[in-house]
Each structure stands twice: as C-alpha cells, then as structure tokens.
Short mmCIF file of C-alpha atoms in Angstrom, two decimals:
data_model
loop_
_atom_site.label_atom_id
_atom_site.label_comp_id
_atom_site.label_asym_id
_atom_site.label_seq_id
_atom_site.Cartn_x
_atom_site.Cartn_y
_atom_site.Cartn_z
CA MET A 1 114.86 95.50 131.58
CA ALA A 2 111.12 95.97 131.26
CA LYS A 3 109.21 94.32 134.08
CA LYS A 4 106.32 91.98 133.37
CA GLY A 5 103.29 93.98 132.33
CA GLU A 6 105.31 97.09 131.50
CA GLU A 7 105.63 98.53 128.00
CA ALA A 8 109.01 97.96 126.41
CA VAL A 9 110.92 101.20 125.94
CA VAL A 10 112.59 101.97 122.60
CA LYS A 11 115.36 104.57 122.74
CA VAL A 12 117.08 106.07 119.70
CA SER A 13 120.75 106.60 120.49
CA THR A 14 122.18 107.78 117.18
CA THR A 15 120.87 109.06 113.87
CA SER A 16 123.40 109.36 111.09
CA VAL A 17 123.50 109.77 107.32
CA VAL A 18 125.10 107.14 105.08
CA ARG A 19 126.21 108.34 101.65
CA PRO A 20 127.45 106.43 98.60
CA ALA A 21 131.05 105.28 98.97
CA VAL A 22 132.03 107.32 95.90
CA GLN A 23 130.32 110.26 94.25
CA THR A 24 127.83 109.07 91.67
CA GLY A 25 127.59 112.35 89.76
CA ALA A 26 124.84 114.94 90.16
CA GLN A 27 121.86 114.18 87.93
CA THR A 28 118.10 114.35 87.88
CA MET A 29 116.17 111.10 87.50
CA PHE A 30 112.95 111.07 85.53
CA LEU A 31 110.06 109.46 87.40
CA SER A 32 107.77 107.53 85.10
CA ASN A 33 104.01 107.83 85.24
CA LEU A 34 103.94 104.51 87.09
CA ASP A 35 106.28 105.94 89.75
CA HIS A 36 104.00 108.96 90.11
CA PHE A 37 100.91 106.79 90.28
CA TRP A 38 102.08 105.03 93.47
CA LEU A 39 103.96 107.95 95.03
CA PRO A 40 101.30 108.97 97.62
CA ILE A 41 100.88 105.47 99.05
CA ASN A 42 103.04 104.43 102.00
CA ASN A 43 104.44 100.93 101.89
CA VAL A 44 103.68 98.17 104.34
CA GLN A 45 106.72 98.07 106.62
CA ARG A 46 108.46 94.80 107.57
CA LEU A 47 110.55 93.86 110.59
CA PHE A 48 113.44 91.42 110.30
CA PHE A 49 114.59 89.77 113.53
CA TYR A 50 118.12 88.33 113.64
CA THR A 51 119.89 86.40 116.36
CA GLN A 52 123.30 87.90 117.07
CA SER A 53 126.17 85.52 117.69
CA PRO A 54 128.00 86.19 120.99
CA LEU A 55 131.22 85.98 118.99
CA ASN A 56 130.28 89.10 116.99
CA ASP A 57 130.80 92.53 118.46
CA TYR A 58 127.63 94.58 118.00
CA SER A 59 129.37 97.86 117.23
CA SER A 60 131.48 96.11 114.60
CA LEU A 61 128.32 94.71 113.00
CA ILE A 62 126.79 98.18 112.81
CA GLN A 63 129.89 99.67 111.24
CA GLY A 64 129.99 96.78 108.77
CA MET A 65 126.35 97.42 107.82
CA LYS A 66 127.09 101.10 107.23
CA ARG A 67 130.09 100.30 105.04
CA SER A 68 128.10 97.76 103.07
CA LEU A 69 125.18 100.18 102.71
CA SER A 70 127.56 102.89 101.51
CA SER A 71 128.95 100.52 98.88
CA VAL A 72 125.59 99.35 97.60
CA LEU A 73 124.29 102.94 97.34
CA VAL A 74 126.79 103.46 94.52
CA TYR A 75 124.53 101.19 92.46
CA PHE A 76 121.19 102.20 94.03
CA TYR A 77 122.12 105.89 93.94
CA PRO A 78 118.54 107.22 93.53
CA LEU A 79 117.83 106.11 97.12
CA ALA A 80 120.55 108.52 98.29
CA GLY A 81 118.80 111.45 96.59
CA ARG A 82 115.76 113.55 97.39
CA LEU A 83 112.38 114.11 95.78
CA LYS A 84 111.78 117.55 94.35
CA LYS A 85 109.46 119.34 91.97
CA GLY A 86 111.01 120.13 88.63
CA GLU A 87 110.45 123.24 86.59
CA SER A 88 107.30 121.75 85.12
CA GLY A 89 105.92 121.01 88.59
CA ARG A 90 106.43 117.27 88.11
CA MET A 91 108.10 115.29 90.90
CA GLU A 92 111.56 113.92 90.13
CA VAL A 93 114.56 112.53 92.01
CA ASP A 94 117.49 114.83 92.61
CA CYS A 95 120.34 112.29 92.66
CA ASN A 96 122.61 114.43 94.84
CA ASP A 97 124.23 111.78 97.10
CA GLU A 98 122.78 113.39 100.24
CA GLY A 99 122.42 109.90 101.65
CA VAL A 100 119.98 107.73 103.58
CA GLU A 101 119.08 107.96 107.26
CA PHE A 102 120.49 105.25 109.54
CA ARG A 103 119.02 105.12 113.03
CA GLU A 104 120.50 103.10 115.89
CA ALA A 105 118.18 102.24 118.77
CA SER A 106 117.80 99.89 121.72
CA ILE A 107 114.86 98.23 123.43
CA SER A 108 114.49 97.29 127.08
CA ILE A 109 113.61 93.59 126.68
CA PRO A 110 115.68 90.49 125.91
CA PHE A 111 115.50 89.01 122.43
CA GLN A 112 114.73 85.65 124.05
CA ASP A 113 111.36 87.02 125.22
CA LEU A 114 110.25 87.34 121.61
CA GLU A 115 111.64 83.94 120.67
CA LYS A 116 109.81 82.22 123.52
CA ASP A 117 106.57 83.88 122.42
CA GLY A 118 107.01 82.84 118.79
CA PHE A 119 107.54 86.45 117.69
CA ARG A 120 103.87 87.22 118.15
CA ARG A 121 103.04 90.83 117.43
CA LYS A 122 103.71 93.33 120.20
CA SER A 123 102.47 96.89 120.63
CA PHE A 124 106.02 98.25 120.29
CA PHE A 125 106.59 96.82 116.79
CA PRO A 126 105.70 100.12 115.01
CA LYS A 127 108.38 101.86 117.11
CA LEU A 128 111.02 99.66 115.50
CA VAL A 129 110.54 101.35 112.12
CA HIS A 130 110.54 104.93 110.87
CA ASP A 131 107.28 106.85 110.73
CA ILE A 132 106.94 107.87 107.08
CA ASN A 133 104.33 110.44 106.12
CA LEU A 134 104.50 111.27 102.43
CA SER A 135 102.74 114.25 100.88
CA VAL A 136 102.64 114.69 97.12
CA ASN A 137 101.66 118.34 97.37
CA GLU A 138 104.95 119.48 98.92
CA ASN A 139 108.62 118.93 98.22
CA TYR A 140 109.55 115.79 100.11
CA SER A 141 112.90 116.75 101.63
CA ARG A 142 113.40 113.70 103.83
CA PRO A 143 115.64 110.80 102.76
CA LEU A 144 114.05 108.26 100.45
CA LEU A 145 115.40 105.35 102.46
CA LEU A 146 115.27 105.21 106.26
CA ILE A 147 116.78 102.29 108.18
CA GLN A 148 116.49 101.49 111.87
CA VAL A 149 118.57 98.85 113.65
CA THR A 150 117.36 98.09 117.17
CA ALA A 151 119.49 96.15 119.66
CA PHE A 152 117.65 94.00 122.20
CA GLU A 153 118.81 93.87 125.78
CA GLY A 154 121.77 91.49 126.24
CA ASP A 155 122.19 90.95 123.12
CA CYS A 156 125.43 93.66 102.20
CA SER A 157 127.32 93.35 105.48
CA ARG A 158 128.86 90.11 104.21
CA GLY A 159 131.19 92.03 101.91
CA LEU A 160 130.13 90.20 98.78
CA PRO A 161 130.02 91.92 95.37
CA LEU A 162 126.65 92.91 93.94
CA ALA A 163 125.41 89.96 91.88
CA LYS A 164 122.89 91.80 89.71
CA PRO A 165 123.30 95.58 89.31
CA PRO A 166 119.94 97.42 89.13
CA GLN A 167 118.58 98.89 85.91
CA HIS A 168 117.33 102.49 86.20
CA ALA A 169 116.08 103.05 82.63
CA ARG A 170 112.74 104.69 83.43
CA ALA A 171 112.71 106.57 80.12
CA VAL A 172 111.17 103.49 78.52
CA PHE A 173 107.85 104.80 79.86
CA LYS A 174 108.15 108.31 78.40
CA ARG A 175 105.37 109.32 76.05
CA ASP A 176 106.59 110.87 72.79
CA LYS A 177 103.29 112.36 71.72
CA LYS A 178 102.60 115.89 72.98
CA SER A 179 98.98 115.13 73.83
CA PRO A 180 98.59 111.67 75.40
CA MET A 181 95.50 109.63 74.67
CA SER A 182 92.50 110.63 76.79
CA ILE A 183 91.77 107.74 79.13
CA SER A 184 88.94 107.04 81.56
CA TYR A 185 88.51 104.47 84.29
CA LYS A 186 85.36 102.46 83.70
CA ALA A 187 83.52 99.56 85.31
CA LEU A 188 82.80 96.85 82.74
CA GLN A 189 80.45 93.95 83.39
CA ILE A 190 82.18 90.57 83.65
CA ILE A 191 80.88 88.21 81.00
CA SER A 192 81.58 84.74 82.33
CA GLN A 193 79.57 81.65 83.13
CA GLY A 194 78.74 81.59 86.82
CA ILE A 195 79.29 85.32 87.40
CA THR A 196 76.36 87.72 87.59
CA GLY A 197 76.53 91.27 88.88
CA ALA A 198 80.31 91.64 89.01
CA LYS A 199 82.41 94.27 87.28
CA ILE A 200 86.06 94.88 86.51
CA PHE A 201 87.43 98.40 86.29
CA LYS A 202 89.57 99.12 83.26
CA PHE A 203 91.51 102.00 81.77
CA VAL A 204 89.93 102.60 78.36
CA PRO A 205 90.04 105.31 75.68
CA ASP A 206 87.28 107.89 76.13
CA SER A 207 85.65 106.85 72.88
CA SER A 208 84.47 103.64 74.55
CA SER A 209 80.99 103.52 76.00
CA SER A 210 78.95 101.58 78.58
CA TYR A 211 79.33 101.68 82.36
CA HIS A 212 81.22 104.93 82.11
CA MET A 213 82.82 106.25 85.25
CA LYS A 214 83.79 109.88 85.59
CA THR A 215 87.34 110.51 84.38
CA CYS A 216 89.49 110.34 87.48
CA GLY A 217 92.57 112.13 86.24
CA SER A 218 90.93 115.51 86.67
CA VAL A 219 90.09 114.97 90.35
CA ASN A 220 91.95 117.40 92.59
CA VAL A 221 93.20 115.72 95.74
CA GLU A 222 93.85 118.62 98.09
CA LYS A 223 94.40 116.71 101.34
CA PRO A 224 95.91 113.31 100.50
CA ASN A 225 96.51 112.27 104.10
CA GLU A 226 92.88 112.88 105.09
CA LEU A 227 91.72 111.02 102.00
CA LEU A 228 93.91 108.04 102.86
CA GLN A 229 92.56 107.99 106.39
CA LYS A 230 89.00 107.85 105.04
CA TRP A 231 90.07 105.07 102.70
CA VAL A 232 91.45 103.06 105.61
CA ASP A 233 88.07 102.99 107.36
CA PRO A 234 85.79 106.03 107.78
CA LYS A 235 83.89 104.35 110.61
CA LEU A 236 86.90 103.08 112.54
CA LYS A 237 86.82 104.35 116.14
CA THR A 238 88.87 101.67 117.86
CA GLU A 239 92.39 100.28 117.84
CA VAL A 240 93.06 97.59 115.28
CA ILE A 241 94.47 94.12 115.91
CA TYR A 242 97.17 92.55 113.74
CA SER A 243 97.04 88.82 112.95
CA THR A 244 98.74 86.39 110.62
CA PHE A 245 96.99 83.31 109.24
CA CYS A 246 98.81 80.27 107.93
CA PHE A 247 97.29 78.50 104.93
CA THR A 248 99.06 75.14 104.89
CA ASP A 249 99.64 73.19 101.69
CA ASP A 250 96.80 70.79 102.59
CA MET A 251 94.42 73.71 103.14
CA ILE A 252 95.47 75.31 99.86
CA GLN A 253 94.93 72.11 97.90
CA GLU A 254 91.45 71.78 99.41
CA LEU A 255 90.62 75.39 98.53
CA LYS A 256 91.87 74.89 94.98
CA GLN A 257 89.66 71.86 94.60
CA ARG A 258 86.59 73.65 95.99
CA SER A 259 87.16 76.85 94.00
CA GLY A 260 88.39 75.37 90.74
CA ALA A 261 91.33 77.80 90.93
CA ALA A 262 94.45 76.97 88.97
CA SER A 263 96.78 78.87 91.32
CA SER A 264 97.31 78.91 95.07
CA PHE A 265 97.05 82.70 95.09
CA VAL A 266 93.56 82.72 93.55
CA ALA A 267 92.32 80.01 95.92
CA VAL A 268 93.64 81.71 99.08
CA ALA A 269 92.61 85.19 97.93
CA ALA A 270 89.06 84.07 97.14
CA GLN A 271 88.63 82.49 100.56
CA PHE A 272 90.16 85.43 102.43
CA TRP A 273 88.09 88.03 100.53
CA ARG A 274 84.83 86.27 101.35
CA CYS A 275 85.72 85.75 105.02
CA VAL A 276 87.05 89.25 105.70
CA MET A 277 83.94 90.86 104.20
CA ARG A 278 81.78 88.65 106.41
CA ALA A 279 83.91 89.53 109.45
CA ARG A 280 83.46 93.24 108.73
CA GLU A 281 79.68 92.73 108.64
CA VAL A 282 79.30 94.65 105.41
CA PRO A 283 75.63 95.44 104.63
CA LEU A 284 74.50 93.07 101.89
CA GLU A 285 73.51 95.86 99.49
CA GLU A 286 76.94 97.54 99.72
CA ALA A 287 79.58 97.25 97.01
CA VAL A 288 82.70 95.24 97.90
CA TYR A 289 85.99 95.36 96.05
CA PHE A 290 89.06 93.26 95.43
CA VAL A 291 92.28 95.08 94.57
CA LEU A 292 95.53 93.57 93.36
CA LEU A 293 98.79 94.71 91.85
CA GLY A 294 100.24 92.96 88.81
CA ASP A 295 103.94 92.86 87.94
CA CYS A 296 104.21 93.92 84.30
CA ARG A 297 107.98 93.88 83.73
CA GLY A 298 107.65 91.15 81.14
CA ARG A 299 104.45 92.50 79.60
CA VAL A 300 105.56 95.95 78.41
CA LYS A 301 107.36 96.46 75.11
CA PRO A 302 110.25 96.16 75.15
CA PRO A 303 110.14 93.84 78.19
CA LEU A 304 111.98 95.10 81.25
CA PRO A 305 114.69 93.00 82.92
CA PRO A 306 113.97 91.47 86.36
CA THR A 307 116.55 93.90 87.78
CA TYR A 308 114.57 96.99 86.75
CA PHE A 309 114.60 99.33 89.77
CA GLY A 310 111.33 101.21 89.54
CA ASN A 311 107.59 100.74 89.50
CA CYS A 312 106.09 98.56 86.81
CA LEU A 313 102.84 97.59 88.49
CA SER A 314 99.35 97.53 87.06
CA LEU A 315 96.29 98.06 89.24
CA GLY A 316 93.43 95.59 89.15
CA LEU A 317 90.05 96.43 90.72
CA ALA A 318 86.92 94.26 90.76
CA GLN A 319 83.51 95.04 92.25
CA THR A 320 80.47 93.06 93.26
CA THR A 321 77.96 93.25 96.11
CA ALA A 322 78.41 91.85 99.59
CA LYS A 323 75.32 89.73 99.06
CA ALA A 324 76.64 88.15 95.87
CA LEU A 325 80.07 87.52 97.36
CA ILE A 326 78.96 86.13 100.71
CA ASN A 327 75.96 84.10 99.52
CA SER A 328 77.80 82.47 96.61
CA ASP A 329 80.28 79.64 96.96
CA ILE A 330 84.01 80.18 96.69
CA CYS A 331 83.98 79.56 92.91
CA PHE A 332 82.28 82.94 92.42
CA ALA A 333 85.09 84.88 94.13
CA ALA A 334 87.81 82.78 92.51
CA ASP A 335 86.41 83.38 89.01
CA ILE A 336 86.29 87.15 89.60
CA ILE A 337 89.90 87.24 90.81
CA GLN A 338 91.08 85.09 87.89
CA GLN A 339 89.32 87.40 85.42
CA LEU A 340 90.89 90.39 87.17
CA ILE A 341 94.41 88.98 86.85
CA HIS A 342 94.00 88.45 83.11
CA SER A 343 92.61 91.95 82.69
CA CYS A 344 95.08 94.07 84.65
CA THR A 345 98.23 92.36 83.40
CA SER A 346 97.50 92.84 79.70
CA GLU A 347 99.85 95.00 77.64
CA ALA A 348 96.97 97.32 76.69
CA GLN A 349 96.06 97.99 80.33
CA ILE A 350 99.58 98.97 81.37
CA ASN A 351 99.84 101.33 78.38
CA TYR A 352 96.47 102.92 79.12
CA LEU A 353 97.46 103.32 82.77
CA ILE A 354 100.62 105.16 81.72
CA ASP A 355 98.57 107.49 79.49
CA TRP A 356 95.97 108.06 82.22
CA ALA A 357 98.67 108.88 84.77
CA GLU A 358 99.94 111.62 82.43
CA SER A 359 96.90 113.74 83.27
CA PRO A 360 96.95 116.18 86.22
CA GLY A 361 96.30 114.37 89.46
CA GLY A 362 96.64 111.00 87.76
CA ASN A 363 97.66 108.95 90.76
CA CYS A 364 96.23 106.27 93.00
CA LEU A 365 94.59 108.79 95.33
CA SER A 366 92.42 110.03 92.48
CA LEU A 367 91.04 106.53 92.02
CA VAL A 368 90.45 106.19 95.74
CA LYS A 369 88.48 109.45 95.73
CA GLU A 370 86.45 108.57 92.65
CA VAL A 371 85.73 104.88 93.19
CA GLY A 372 85.72 104.89 96.96
CA TRP A 373 86.16 101.16 97.69
CA GLU A 374 85.34 101.59 101.35
CA TYR A 375 84.83 97.86 101.74
CA GLY A 376 87.70 96.27 99.92
CA THR A 377 90.46 93.70 100.22
CA ASN A 378 93.79 94.80 98.82
CA ALA A 379 96.20 91.94 98.04
CA VAL A 380 99.82 93.07 98.33
CA SER A 381 103.27 91.47 98.41
CA SER A 382 103.85 87.86 97.37
CA PRO A 383 104.78 84.50 98.94
CA ARG A 384 107.41 84.24 96.21
CA PHE A 385 109.60 86.88 97.88
CA PRO A 386 112.40 84.94 99.68
CA LEU A 387 112.25 86.92 102.91
CA TYR A 388 114.02 84.25 104.94
CA GLU A 389 116.99 84.24 102.58
CA ILE A 390 118.02 87.82 103.44
CA ASP A 391 121.40 87.42 105.15
CA PHE A 392 123.31 90.52 106.24
CA GLY A 393 126.26 88.51 107.48
CA TRP A 394 125.03 86.85 110.66
CA GLY A 395 122.65 84.28 109.24
CA LYS A 396 119.07 84.16 108.06
CA PRO A 397 116.26 85.94 109.93
CA ALA A 398 114.85 84.24 113.01
CA ASP A 399 111.51 85.74 112.02
CA VAL A 400 109.90 88.34 109.75
CA GLN A 401 106.89 90.36 110.86
CA VAL A 402 104.76 93.19 109.54
CA ALA A 403 105.39 96.38 111.52
CA THR A 404 102.72 98.62 110.01
CA MET A 405 99.86 98.29 107.51
CA ASN A 406 98.07 101.12 105.75
CA GLU A 407 94.64 99.60 105.32
CA ILE A 408 91.85 97.78 107.15
CA GLY A 409 91.26 94.22 105.93
CA ILE A 410 94.41 94.20 103.82
CA MET A 411 95.73 90.87 102.52
CA PHE A 412 99.50 90.88 102.95
CA LEU A 413 101.00 87.66 101.59
CA SER A 414 104.37 86.20 102.55
CA CYS A 415 106.26 82.92 102.46
CA ALA A 416 106.53 80.40 105.27
CA LYS A 417 109.58 80.36 107.50
CA ASP A 418 110.35 76.70 106.75
CA GLY A 419 110.45 77.28 103.01
CA GLY A 420 107.47 75.01 102.40
CA LYS A 421 104.38 75.63 100.31
CA SER A 422 102.36 77.30 103.06
CA ILE A 423 101.19 80.88 102.50
CA LEU A 424 101.02 83.40 105.33
CA VAL A 425 98.39 86.15 105.17
CA SER A 426 98.63 89.12 107.55
CA THR A 427 95.86 91.66 108.10
CA CYS A 428 94.54 94.20 110.61
CA LEU A 429 90.98 94.66 111.87
CA PRO A 430 89.14 95.94 114.94
CA GLN A 431 89.23 93.32 117.70
CA HIS A 432 85.68 91.97 117.32
CA GLN A 433 86.03 91.64 113.54
CA MET A 434 89.38 89.89 113.97
CA GLU A 435 87.83 87.37 116.35
CA VAL A 436 85.13 86.63 113.77
CA LEU A 437 87.73 86.28 111.01
CA HIS A 438 89.71 83.77 113.10
CA HIS A 439 86.55 81.71 113.49
CA LEU A 440 85.58 81.90 109.83
CA LEU A 441 88.98 80.96 108.47
CA THR A 442 89.33 78.11 110.95
CA VAL A 443 85.89 76.69 110.20
CA SER A 444 86.03 77.22 106.45
CA VAL A 445 89.23 75.25 105.87
CA GLU A 446 88.30 72.19 107.92
#
C-alpha cells in the first residue's frame, strides 16, 4: 500500500492478445477520406472506475471480460486488424484477426481512497491507460484497440447478445470520378448582425474567390508528432493541470438567456471560449479560434445509420481576434458558434471535405500546419453520450474521468453522473492559467 505522500505504483502483470471468437475471414477494409482525415490525431482517453462486489472473484471477472471481448470482436472485426499501406500507398485496415491488446495491471492504493476524494484527478491517471503514439508516415503495426484493466488494492461481460450490429459500409464515401474536384480551405467573412471581424473557414471549390487561403492538401507534413506538439502549445514550458467544471442546469439557463443561444451547447461553449482565452492571456491583436466536430451521419446522401462504425465528422473552424472576443458580450461568441454549426454540418461541406481529403496530405495535420490556430478552443465529445450507462456486468461506473488530453485549453464535454441536465467540461492548462479560469467561470455564472 502506498504511504501518504508517496506516488501510487502501477504494475503491469500480464499482457495478452484477444482475438475474435471465430475467424472473420481475411479481407482488406477501405478507409474513407474521412477516416484518413482524422487518422493522425490521438483520441482523448477516458477512465471508467467500477466498484467490484466482494461476491465476485476478480480473476473470473477478467476471464469473463476477455470472453465477451472475443465475442464482440466478431462484429467489430476491424478493431482486431492492423493498419497497413496498400499498393497505392494509401492506409487501409488489414482485417487479419490478429487481435487487440489486453493489459492487466494493479495499483498500490485502495479504491476507497479515490472514492473518499471524489475521484479527483491524480498524477497516476495517465498510467492507467495505454500510451498511443500514432504516425501516419509509417506502417502502424500495433493493435488498433488497447485495453487496460487495473485492480486497486483490496479490491459485454454480461453475456448479452449484441443489440445493434455495427455497419462497416465505408464505400459510400468512395469517389467515382478519376480526378476529384479541386478544393481549397478558405476563411469567409461572417455576414450577421452583431458580428464584425469574424470569419468561418470553409471547404470550397477553387473557382471561388475572396479571402483565399493557400490550398492545404498539398502541404507536406514530414514530422507529424512535432507538429502536434507545436499545436498543443509552442510556449508551454510547465506541467499542465487538469480540471473539470460543472455547468448546472440553472447556470446553463442563465447563460442561454444572456447569450440568446437556442441550445445548451452553444451557451456553454460561448462562455468557456471567452473565459479560457482570457485565462491564457492571449494578446488582444492575436487571432483566436473555435473548433468543433459535427456528426454528419444523417446529412450525407444516402444517410448513414446510427450504427455506422467509422468516421463521419465534419470540421468547423471559426476565427476572430482576442480583442473582439473578450471585449464583446457573450452574444458575440454564441452567434459565431451558431453560425459555425450551420456551416460545417451542411451536406455541401461534408462532400467538399471528402474531395479535399482525396489530395496528397489531405488530413487534419495539414490544416493545423496551414491555419495554425495556436490560440484555440477545440470542443470535443458530447454530454449526450451515456457514459454512466456502460455496464460490463458489475454495475454502472462509480465515476468517469479523462485520463489524457491532446490539447491545451480543450473543451471536453460529458454528461453528469446523476443523469441530470448539468454539463461537465474538462480541460487542461498551466497552473496559473487554470487558477484564473476557475475564478472567471465562478464569477461569470453568478
């Protein structure tokens, strides 16, 4: 047991490979342009904490998880494959049933210590997940899914059939024409009452004019990991602090009234964007950005089913100046975000994004390199995801935390534990900036 003041020790005892329960048949899976677009970006990693019943044997639970995982991989068979470069040099999934990595570990503190502390973030949280470092310039030979189960000191598994089998039909995004439309990424002025000096970036045919940005698809990203590090924060020289803010229903209703926002997301996002840019002390003349991802399953033709297992996300990017954002009231930020949502989720935008991603180097890193967005807030995840309904056979999670984030000032949204209308927003910042953000968010919602 770790003594008070000592760092908890995480020890990996076993690393094994779990394969599909039956052979799924060797095949190569086409990755759509939307899959390729997001391939270089590591996901935010979550931690799920469960209380184990003393009536359940731990080793039996682990074996049950492995059996359940093996069964479900029959349906989610691409996760048991490996990324490789095809003959054309394009990345694809070799569905070869090589399996996913399952790591068993232990930690030298009691689970009750976390419960008593309200599951507040600890320095060992990143050690409870796999370290994933993805490079798009090399064959990625590691498993596509890596799972770690960590037992605390003293301390599809339910055996139910799969309710909704996944749909893998990525070919819906294939382009039939030999030469896809030439697309550029351009900043277009927002034309809206109350907004001056704000722009929205759009994918547009090259024949369009005005506010033209250099075509990003031709940008060669030689060192993606270094580029991502610069994107995180080129001036960062100190350790970051993780915090989660709770926007209660009363706070959200007040923000909606002040901002004129129709949705809770827009109201919360507008307030957080303004406050985090102030906390980062962005020079007033600098450009600031808001980035969001839009689910387009129902907006492509033909519409994709909710069970589609693949990327169908559109990127939305808005720009203004720190001065305009900070010195204006919340309505200014809310209007920009609302305009951005309408723009990036249109059918035309998702089609242009697919065409743009067809070009060499047409992925998210190219946009990072070209646009820069050093001072930006990236809104990811959603409070609509029922995280506290995920039951592996021993009840619902006692808590869900963010283990790692890939960006400074990120806006990671999740639902409240009690199932109410509150919205949780997690982020990471250097300590001084985090202290300022705590003050700003507390004062601004009173």
